[in-house]
């Protein structure tokens, strides 16, 4: 199942264009810096179509986009959700407005979008992303449609299914770190030495003929190559390893490369979800309340903004957490609530009323926006005072009462759980260890255990997908209930055996 966008996208009405110019001027006046931003107006069906494609109007055909469209349509029809805006990290940025929004909503959305656009352009984690991804997505779609015409929809779609099962097995930090030297420096190794049969000098060429010696040297070299580690170091980017070494057909390699490129494009958005949504919410609140609202719009704005930053027991609202943290950072650096003197003050009343009038808040939030991601952001600025004042708790579901209840109020525990859920997006850390496991050309992966066991059913599905790409048995080394275990899929059945850990 796939969807086709019969676009009747509209440019802005004269009134919306005027409001857009005003909001943009306000945003730049506050110091926001962004690429040119193109707004288009969509009705709810078109908005759901674009949302189903991840924000891009042109993606490769695949059943998952059709399923997502059906889900969004039904959710909208039953009043369970409403997409107010979407914005694409691109140069120029593209943003979509919902046609049926009220004017105050359109103004709020525009201000929110300019916050996102500033973040996309200036946050370091987006600095390596493809700024022409709108064009690249269209090119990807064209390529895959050609492969569908050549090899058939079912074959290509099935292969895409397999690739999508593995699209989180990438190295999110590799765009900033040179994991492998560009020019490999081969370590000097002792040349293969063939033991000759003892013979006098004049008989040596008959007892140890050159052809025999050459054959033995080649045999020793082949054995040495088999013993050499492959890859030489554990490799976190599993998809890259498969691209470089998997027995794939050319079209399969191209499709896998497309899935990997798109995974790297979307990765920074997942790495900065709390910061990015909080930043956009902070600026829409600032622009609307200080510059853009008129008297008749205050109540509607307050209603919609409060819904955006509402607390949701049992889950993190990234808009709320990010928004509150940005406000807290600005307030602390304006008042000087940081540094040695403040940290060593043990009087609660003095710390609460602390204000030495530094006025560095705006400078600090722009600096923070530039260099942090969600993990470092939470680690640096989620303080004990912030946690208690904003009443952040951890919740657990009580099945007897059928409600979520507060499980923990300790700020260190709350912060630790939050950081743990953000590390690697809560996904297990998987590395390729050996591409010639036990000298049989089989693939060995290692799960870096961080205190939580793997979901074995998920692991088995992943091994099955990897087998399809590797064409030989695939193994995963992990720890289950404190004991080492090797999970294997040999193409027909799943096997498990104990290891030393």
C-alpha positions as CSV (number, residue, x, y, z in Angstrom):
1,X,0.0,0.0,0.0
2,X,1.3,3.4,-0.9
3,X,-0.1,6.9,-1.2
4,X,0.1,9.6,-3.8
5,X,-0.1,13.3,-3.1
6,X,-2.3,15.1,-5.6
7,X,-0.9,18.4,-4.5
8,X,-3.0,21.5,-4.6
9,X,-0.7,23.3,-2.1
10,X,-1.4,26.9,-1.8
11,X,0.8,29.9,-1.3
12,X,0.0,32.2,1.6
13,X,-3.0,34.5,1.3
14,X,-2.2,38.2,1.4
15,X,-3.2,38.3,5.1
16,X,-1.0,35.3,6.0
17,X,1.9,36.7,4.0
18,X,1.6,40.0,5.9
19,X,1.6,38.2,9.2
20,X,4.5,36.0,8.1
21,X,6.6,39.1,7.3
22,X,5.8,40.5,10.8
23,X,6.6,37.3,12.6
24,X,9.9,36.9,10.7
25,X,10.8,40.5,11.5
26,X,10.2,39.9,15.2
27,X,12.2,36.6,15.1
28,X,15.2,38.3,13.5
29,X,14.8,41.1,15.9
30,X,15.4,38.7,18.8
31,X,18.6,37.4,17.2
32,X,17.2,34.3,15.6
33,X,19.2,33.3,12.4
34,X,17.6,31.0,9.8
35,X,17.6,30.1,6.2
36,X,14.8,31.4,3.9
37,X,11.6,29.8,5.0
38,X,8.9,28.8,2.6
39,X,5.4,28.4,4.0
40,X,2.6,26.4,2.2
41,X,-1.0,25.9,3.3
42,X,-2.5,22.4,3.3
43,X,-5.8,21.0,4.1
44,X,-6.0,18.2,6.8
45,X,-5.8,15.3,4.2
46,X,-2.7,16.8,2.5
47,X,-1.2,17.5,5.9
48,X,-1.7,13.9,6.9
49,X,-0.2,12.8,3.6
50,X,3.0,14.9,4.1
51,X,3.2,13.8,7.7
52,X,3.0,10.2,6.7
53,X,6.0,10.7,4.5
54,X,8.0,12.2,7.4
55,X,7.4,15.7,6.3
56,X,8.6,15.3,2.7
57,X,6.1,15.5,-0.1
58,X,8.0,13.0,-2.3
59,X,9.3,9.7,-0.8
60,X,9.9,6.2,-2.3
61,X,6.7,4.1,-2.4
62,X,6.3,1.7,0.5
63,X,3.4,0.3,2.4
64,X,4.5,1.9,5.7
65,X,3.6,5.4,4.4
66,X,0.2,4.3,3.5
67,X,-0.4,2.7,6.9
68,X,0.8,5.8,8.6
69,X,-1.5,7.9,6.5
70,X,-4.5,5.7,7.4
71,X,-3.6,6.0,11.1
72,X,-3.3,9.8,11.0
73,X,-6.5,10.1,9.1
74,X,-8.5,8.0,11.5
75,X,-6.9,9.7,14.5
76,X,-7.8,13.1,13.1
77,X,-11.4,12.0,12.3
78,X,-11.9,10.8,15.9
79,X,-10.4,14.1,17.3
80,X,-7.4,12.3,18.8
81,X,-4.8,14.6,17.2
82,X,-4.4,17.6,15.0
83,X,-1.1,18.5,13.2
84,X,-0.7,22.3,13.4
85,X,2.6,22.5,11.6
86,X,5.5,20.7,10.1
87,X,8.9,22.1,9.2
88,X,11.8,20.5,7.2
89,X,15.5,20.9,7.9
90,X,16.5,22.1,4.5
91,X,18.0,25.2,2.7
92,X,15.5,26.8,2.1
93,X,13.4,25.5,5.0
94,X,9.9,24.3,4.1
95,X,7.0,24.6,6.5
96,X,3.3,23.7,6.2
97,X,0.3,25.4,7.8
98,X,-3.0,23.7,8.3
99,X,-5.7,25.5,6.2
100,X,-8.4,25.4,8.9
101,X,-6.3,27.0,11.7
102,X,-7.5,30.2,13.2
103,X,-5.3,33.3,12.7
104,X,-3.9,33.2,16.2
105,X,-2.8,29.5,15.5
106,X,-1.1,30.5,12.3
107,X,0.8,33.2,14.0
108,X,1.8,30.9,16.8
109,X,2.9,28.2,14.3
110,X,5.0,30.7,12.2
111,X,6.8,31.8,15.4
112,X,7.3,28.2,16.4
113,X,8.7,27.3,12.9
114,X,11.2,30.2,13.0
115,X,12.5,28.8,16.3
116,X,13.0,25.4,14.7
117,X,14.6,26.9,11.6
118,X,17.1,28.8,13.8
119,X,17.9,25.6,15.7
120,X,18.4,23.6,12.4
121,X,20.8,26.1,11.1
122,X,22.9,26.7,14.2
123,X,23.0,23.6,16.3
124,X,26.2,21.7,15.7
125,X,24.4,18.3,15.6
126,X,22.7,19.4,12.4
127,X,25.9,20.9,10.9
128,X,26.6,17.7,8.9
129,X,23.1,17.1,7.6
130,X,22.2,17.3,3.9
131,X,20.7,20.8,3.5
132,X,19.3,19.8,0.1
133,X,17.4,16.7,1.5
134,X,14.2,17.7,-0.2
135,X,15.9,17.1,-3.6
136,X,17.7,14.0,-2.3
137,X,14.5,12.4,-1.1
138,X,13.0,13.0,-4.6
139,X,16.0,11.4,-6.2
140,X,15.8,8.4,-3.8
141,X,12.1,8.0,-4.8
142,X,13.0,8.0,-8.5
143,X,15.8,5.4,-8.1
144,X,13.6,3.0,-6.1
145,X,10.7,3.4,-8.6
146,X,13.1,2.4,-11.4
147,X,14.1,-0.7,-9.4
148,X,10.5,-1.6,-8.8
149,X,9.9,-1.3,-12.6
150,X,12.9,-3.6,-13.2
151,X,12.6,-6.2,-10.4
152,X,9.0,-6.0,-9.3
153,X,7.2,-4.3,-6.4
154,X,7.2,-7.3,-4.1
155,X,10.9,-8.0,-4.3
156,X,12.0,-4.4,-3.8
157,X,9.5,-3.7,-1.1
158,X,10.4,-6.8,0.8
159,X,14.1,-5.8,0.7
160,X,13.2,-2.3,1.9
161,X,11.3,-3.9,4.8
162,X,14.5,-5.7,5.8
163,X,16.6,-2.6,5.6
164,X,14.1,-0.6,7.7
165,X,14.3,-3.3,10.4
166,X,18.0,-2.4,10.7
167,X,18.1,1.4,10.1
168,X,19.0,2.2,13.7
169,X,22.2,0.1,13.5
170,X,24.3,3.2,12.6
171,X,27.0,5.1,14.4
172,X,25.3,8.4,15.3
173,X,28.5,10.2,16.1
174,X,30.6,9.0,13.2
175,X,29.9,12.1,11.2
176,X,32.0,14.0,13.7
177,X,34.7,11.3,14.5
178,X,37.1,9.7,12.0
179,X,36.7,6.1,13.2
180,X,39.1,4.8,10.5
181,X,42.1,6.5,9.0
182,X,41.5,7.6,5.4
183,X,44.8,6.0,4.3
184,X,45.3,2.7,6.1
185,X,48.8,2.2,7.4
186,X,49.5,-1.4,7.0
187,X,51.4,-2.8,10.0
188,X,54.6,-4.4,9.1
189,X,54.4,-8.1,9.4
190,X,56.9,-10.8,9.2
191,X,57.0,-12.3,5.7
192,X,55.8,-15.8,5.3
193,X,58.8,-18.2,5.6
194,X,58.7,-21.6,4.1
195,X,60.8,-24.3,5.7
196,X,62.9,-26.0,3.1
197,X,64.1,-29.6,3.0
198,X,67.8,-29.7,3.9
199,X,69.9,-30.2,0.7
200,X,73.3,-29.3,-0.7
201,X,73.5,-26.1,-2.7
202,X,73.7,-27.7,-6.1
203,X,70.7,-30.0,-5.3
204,X,68.5,-27.3,-3.7
205,X,66.6,-26.3,-6.8
206,X,65.7,-29.9,-7.4
207,X,64.8,-30.8,-3.8
208,X,63.0,-27.4,-3.2
209,X,61.7,-26.3,-6.6
210,X,60.6,-22.7,-7.0
211,X,57.0,-23.6,-7.9
212,X,56.7,-25.6,-4.6
213,X,58.1,-22.8,-2.5
214,X,55.8,-20.3,-4.1
215,X,52.8,-22.5,-3.5
216,X,53.7,-22.9,0.2
217,X,54.2,-19.1,0.6
218,X,50.8,-18.5,-0.9
219,X,49.2,-21.1,1.5
220,X,50.8,-19.4,4.5
221,X,49.7,-16.0,3.3
222,X,46.1,-17.3,2.9
223,X,46.1,-18.7,6.4
224,X,47.5,-15.4,7.7
225,X,44.7,-13.5,6.0
226,X,42.1,-15.8,7.5
227,X,43.6,-15.2,11.0
228,X,43.6,-11.4,10.5
229,X,40.7,-9.7,12.4
230,X,37.9,-8.6,10.1
231,X,37.0,-5.8,10.8
232,X,40.2,-4.8,12.6
233,X,38.2,-2.9,15.2
234,X,34.6,-3.3,16.4
235,X,32.4,-1.4,14.0
236,X,29.3,0.3,15.3
237,X,27.9,1.3,11.9
238,X,26.5,-2.1,11.0
239,X,24.9,-0.8,7.9
240,X,28.2,0.5,6.5
241,X,29.9,-2.8,7.2
242,X,27.1,-4.6,5.3
243,X,27.4,-2.1,2.4
244,X,31.1,-2.6,2.1
245,X,31.3,-6.4,2.7
246,X,27.8,-8.0,2.3
247,X,27.1,-10.2,-0.8
248,X,24.6,-7.8,-2.2
249,X,23.4,-7.1,-5.7
250,X,24.1,-3.6,-7.0
251,X,20.4,-2.5,-6.7
252,X,20.3,-3.9,-3.1
253,X,23.4,-2.0,-2.2
254,X,21.9,1.2,-3.6
255,X,18.7,0.7,-1.6
256,X,20.5,0.0,1.6
257,X,22.7,3.1,1.0
258,X,19.5,5.2,0.6
259,X,18.0,3.8,3.8
260,X,21.3,4.5,5.7
261,X,21.6,8.1,4.3
262,X,18.0,8.9,5.4
263,X,18.7,7.4,8.8
264,X,21.6,9.7,9.3
265,X,19.6,12.7,8.1
266,X,16.9,12.0,10.8
267,X,19.3,11.1,13.6
268,X,20.0,14.7,14.8
269,X,16.3,15.3,15.2
270,X,16.0,12.4,17.6
271,X,19.2,13.5,19.3
272,X,17.8,17.0,20.0
273,X,14.1,16.4,20.3
274,X,13.7,18.0,23.8
275,X,16.0,20.9,23.0
276,X,14.6,21.6,19.6
277,X,10.9,21.5,20.6
278,X,11.6,23.4,23.8
279,X,13.5,26.1,21.8
280,X,10.7,26.5,19.3
281,X,8.1,26.7,22.1
282,X,10.2,29.2,24.0
283,X,10.4,31.5,21.0
284,X,6.8,31.2,20.0
285,X,5.9,32.2,23.6
286,X,8.3,35.1,23.6
287,X,7.3,36.4,20.2
288,X,3.6,36.1,20.7
289,X,3.4,37.5,24.3
290,X,5.8,40.4,23.7
291,X,5.3,41.4,20.1
292,X,2.6,39.6,18.0
293,X,-0.5,39.1,20.0
294,X,-3.4,41.5,20.0
295,X,-5.9,41.8,22.9
296,X,-8.5,39.6,21.2
297,X,-6.1,36.7,20.8
298,X,-4.7,36.4,24.3
299,X,-7.2,33.8,25.6
300,X,-6.9,31.6,22.5
301,X,-3.1,31.7,22.6
302,X,-3.0,30.9,26.3
303,X,-5.4,27.9,25.7
304,X,-3.3,26.5,22.9
305,X,0.1,27.2,24.5
306,X,-0.9,25.6,27.8
307,X,-2.0,22.5,25.9
308,X,1.4,22.3,24.2
309,X,3.3,22.4,27.5
310,X,0.9,20.3,29.6
311,X,2.3,17.6,31.7
312,X,1.5,14.0,30.7
313,X,1.9,11.5,33.6
314,X,3.7,8.4,32.6
315,X,5.6,10.0,29.7
316,X,7.9,13.0,28.9
317,X,6.4,15.9,27.1
318,X,9.5,17.2,25.2
319,X,7.8,20.6,24.6
320,X,7.3,21.1,28.3
321,X,10.7,19.8,29.5
322,X,12.6,21.8,26.9
323,X,10.6,25.0,27.4
324,X,11.0,24.9,31.1
325,X,14.7,24.2,30.9
326,X,15.3,27.1,28.4
327,X,13.5,29.5,30.7
328,X,15.4,28.2,33.8
329,X,18.8,28.6,32.0
330,X,18.0,32.2,31.0
331,X,16.8,33.0,34.5
332,X,19.8,31.5,36.2
333,X,22.3,33.3,34.0
334,X,20.5,36.6,34.4
335,X,20.6,36.3,38.2
336,X,24.0,34.7,38.4
337,X,22.6,31.4,39.9
338,X,25.7,29.4,39.0
339,X,29.3,29.1,39.9
340,X,31.3,28.3,43.1
341,X,29.6,30.9,45.4
342,X,26.1,29.8,44.5
343,X,26.8,26.1,44.6
344,X,28.4,26.4,48.1
345,X,25.5,28.4,49.5
346,X,23.6,26.1,51.8
347,X,20.8,28.5,52.8
348,X,17.6,27.7,50.9
349,X,16.1,31.2,51.2
350,X,19.3,32.9,50.0
351,X,19.5,30.6,47.0
352,X,15.9,31.1,46.1
353,X,16.3,34.9,46.2
354,X,19.8,35.0,44.7
355,X,20.1,37.8,42.1
356,X,23.4,39.6,41.3
357,X,22.0,41.1,38.1
358,X,24.5,39.5,35.6
359,X,22.0,39.7,32.7
360,X,23.8,36.9,30.7
361,X,20.7,34.8,30.1
362,X,20.1,35.5,26.4
363,X,23.8,35.0,25.6
364,X,23.8,31.7,27.5
365,X,20.7,30.2,25.8
366,X,22.1,31.0,22.4
367,X,25.5,29.4,23.3
368,X,23.7,26.4,24.7
369,X,21.5,26.1,21.6
370,X,24.7,25.9,19.5
371,X,26.7,23.1,21.2
372,X,24.4,20.7,23.1
373,X,22.3,17.7,22.3
374,X,19.5,16.3,24.6
375,X,21.9,14.2,26.7
376,X,24.4,16.9,27.4
377,X,21.6,19.4,27.8
378,X,19.8,17.4,30.5
379,X,23.1,16.4,32.1
380,X,24.3,20.1,32.4
381,X,21.1,21.9,33.3
382,X,18.6,19.5,35.0
383,X,19.4,20.5,38.5
384,X,17.9,19.6,41.9
385,X,16.2,23.0,42.2
386,X,14.8,22.8,38.7
387,X,13.4,19.3,39.3
388,X,11.7,20.3,42.6
389,X,10.3,23.6,41.4
390,X,8.9,22.2,38.2
391,X,7.6,19.1,39.9
392,X,9.2,16.5,37.7
393,X,8.6,12.9,39.0
394,X,8.8,9.4,37.7
395,X,5.6,7.5,37.3
396,X,4.5,3.9,37.2
397,X,1.2,2.4,36.3
398,X,-0.9,0.9,39.1
399,X,-2.9,-2.0,37.5
400,X,-5.1,-2.3,40.6
401,X,-6.3,1.3,40.4
402,X,-5.8,1.6,36.6
403,X,-3.9,4.9,36.9
404,X,-0.4,6.3,36.8
405,X,1.1,7.1,40.3
406,X,4.2,8.9,41.3
407,X,7.0,6.4,41.8
408,X,10.0,8.5,42.7
409,X,10.6,12.1,43.7
410,X,14.4,11.8,44.0
411,X,15.9,14.2,41.4
412,X,19.1,12.1,40.9
413,X,17.0,9.0,40.1
414,X,14.7,11.0,37.8
415,X,17.7,12.5,36.0
416,X,19.4,9.2,35.7
417,X,16.3,7.5,34.2
418,X,15.9,10.4,31.8
419,X,19.5,10.2,30.6
420,X,19.3,6.4,30.3
421,X,16.2,6.7,28.1
422,X,18.0,9.2,25.8
423,X,21.3,7.3,25.4
424,X,21.4,5.8,22.0
425,X,17.6,6.6,21.9
426,X,17.0,3.8,24.3
427,X,18.3,1.3,21.7
428,X,20.9,-1.4,22.5
429,X,24.5,-0.7,21.5
430,X,25.4,-3.3,18.8
431,X,28.9,-3.7,17.2
432,X,30.2,-5.9,14.4
433,X,33.1,-7.9,15.9
434,X,34.0,-10.5,13.3
435,X,33.0,-10.9,9.7
436,X,34.7,-14.3,9.5
437,X,33.6,-15.9,12.7
438,X,35.2,-19.2,13.4
439,X,36.8,-19.1,9.9
440,X,33.4,-19.8,8.3
441,X,32.5,-16.4,6.8
442,X,29.8,-16.0,9.4
443,X,28.9,-12.7,11.1
444,X,29.4,-12.0,14.8
445,X,27.9,-9.0,16.6
446,X,28.3,-7.9,20.2
447,X,25.7,-6.3,22.5
448,X,27.4,-3.9,24.9
449,X,25.3,-4.6,27.9
450,X,24.3,-1.5,29.8
451,X,22.3,-3.1,32.6
452,X,19.2,-4.0,30.7
453,X,18.8,-7.3,28.8
454,X,17.8,-7.4,25.2
455,X,14.3,-8.2,24.1
456,X,15.0,-11.6,22.8
457,X,12.1,-11.6,20.3
458,X,13.4,-8.3,18.8
459,X,17.0,-9.7,18.7
460,X,15.8,-12.8,16.8
461,X,14.0,-10.7,14.2
462,X,17.1,-8.5,13.8
463,X,19.3,-11.6,13.3
464,X,16.9,-12.9,10.7
465,X,17.0,-9.6,8.8
466,X,20.8,-9.6,9.0
467,X,21.0,-13.1,7.7
468,X,19.1,-12.0,4.6
469,X,21.8,-9.4,3.8
470,X,24.8,-11.5,4.9
471,X,23.6,-14.8,3.4
472,X,25.4,-16.8,6.1
473,X,24.7,-17.6,9.7
474,X,24.6,-14.5,12.0
475,X,25.5,-14.5,15.7
476,X,24.9,-12.1,18.5
477,X,26.8,-12.2,21.8
478,X,24.9,-10.8,24.8
479,X,24.1,-11.2,28.5
480,X,20.8,-12.6,29.7
481,X,20.0,-12.6,33.4
482,X,23.7,-12.1,34.2
483,X,25.0,-15.0,32.0
484,X,26.7,-14.8,28.7
485,X,24.7,-16.1,25.7
486,X,25.3,-16.5,22.0
487,X,22.2,-16.1,19.8
488,X,22.4,-17.6,16.3
489,X,20.2,-17.6,13.2
490,X,21.5,-20.1,10.6
491,X,18.8,-19.4,7.9
492,X,16.4,-22.0,9.1
493,X,16.2,-21.9,12.9
494,X,17.3,-19.9,15.9
495,X,19.9,-21.3,18.3
496,X,21.1,-20.3,21.7
497,X,24.2,-21.4,23.6
498,X,26.0,-20.3,26.7
499,X,29.3,-18.4,26.6
500,X,31.8,-17.2,29.1
501,X,30.3,-13.7,29.0
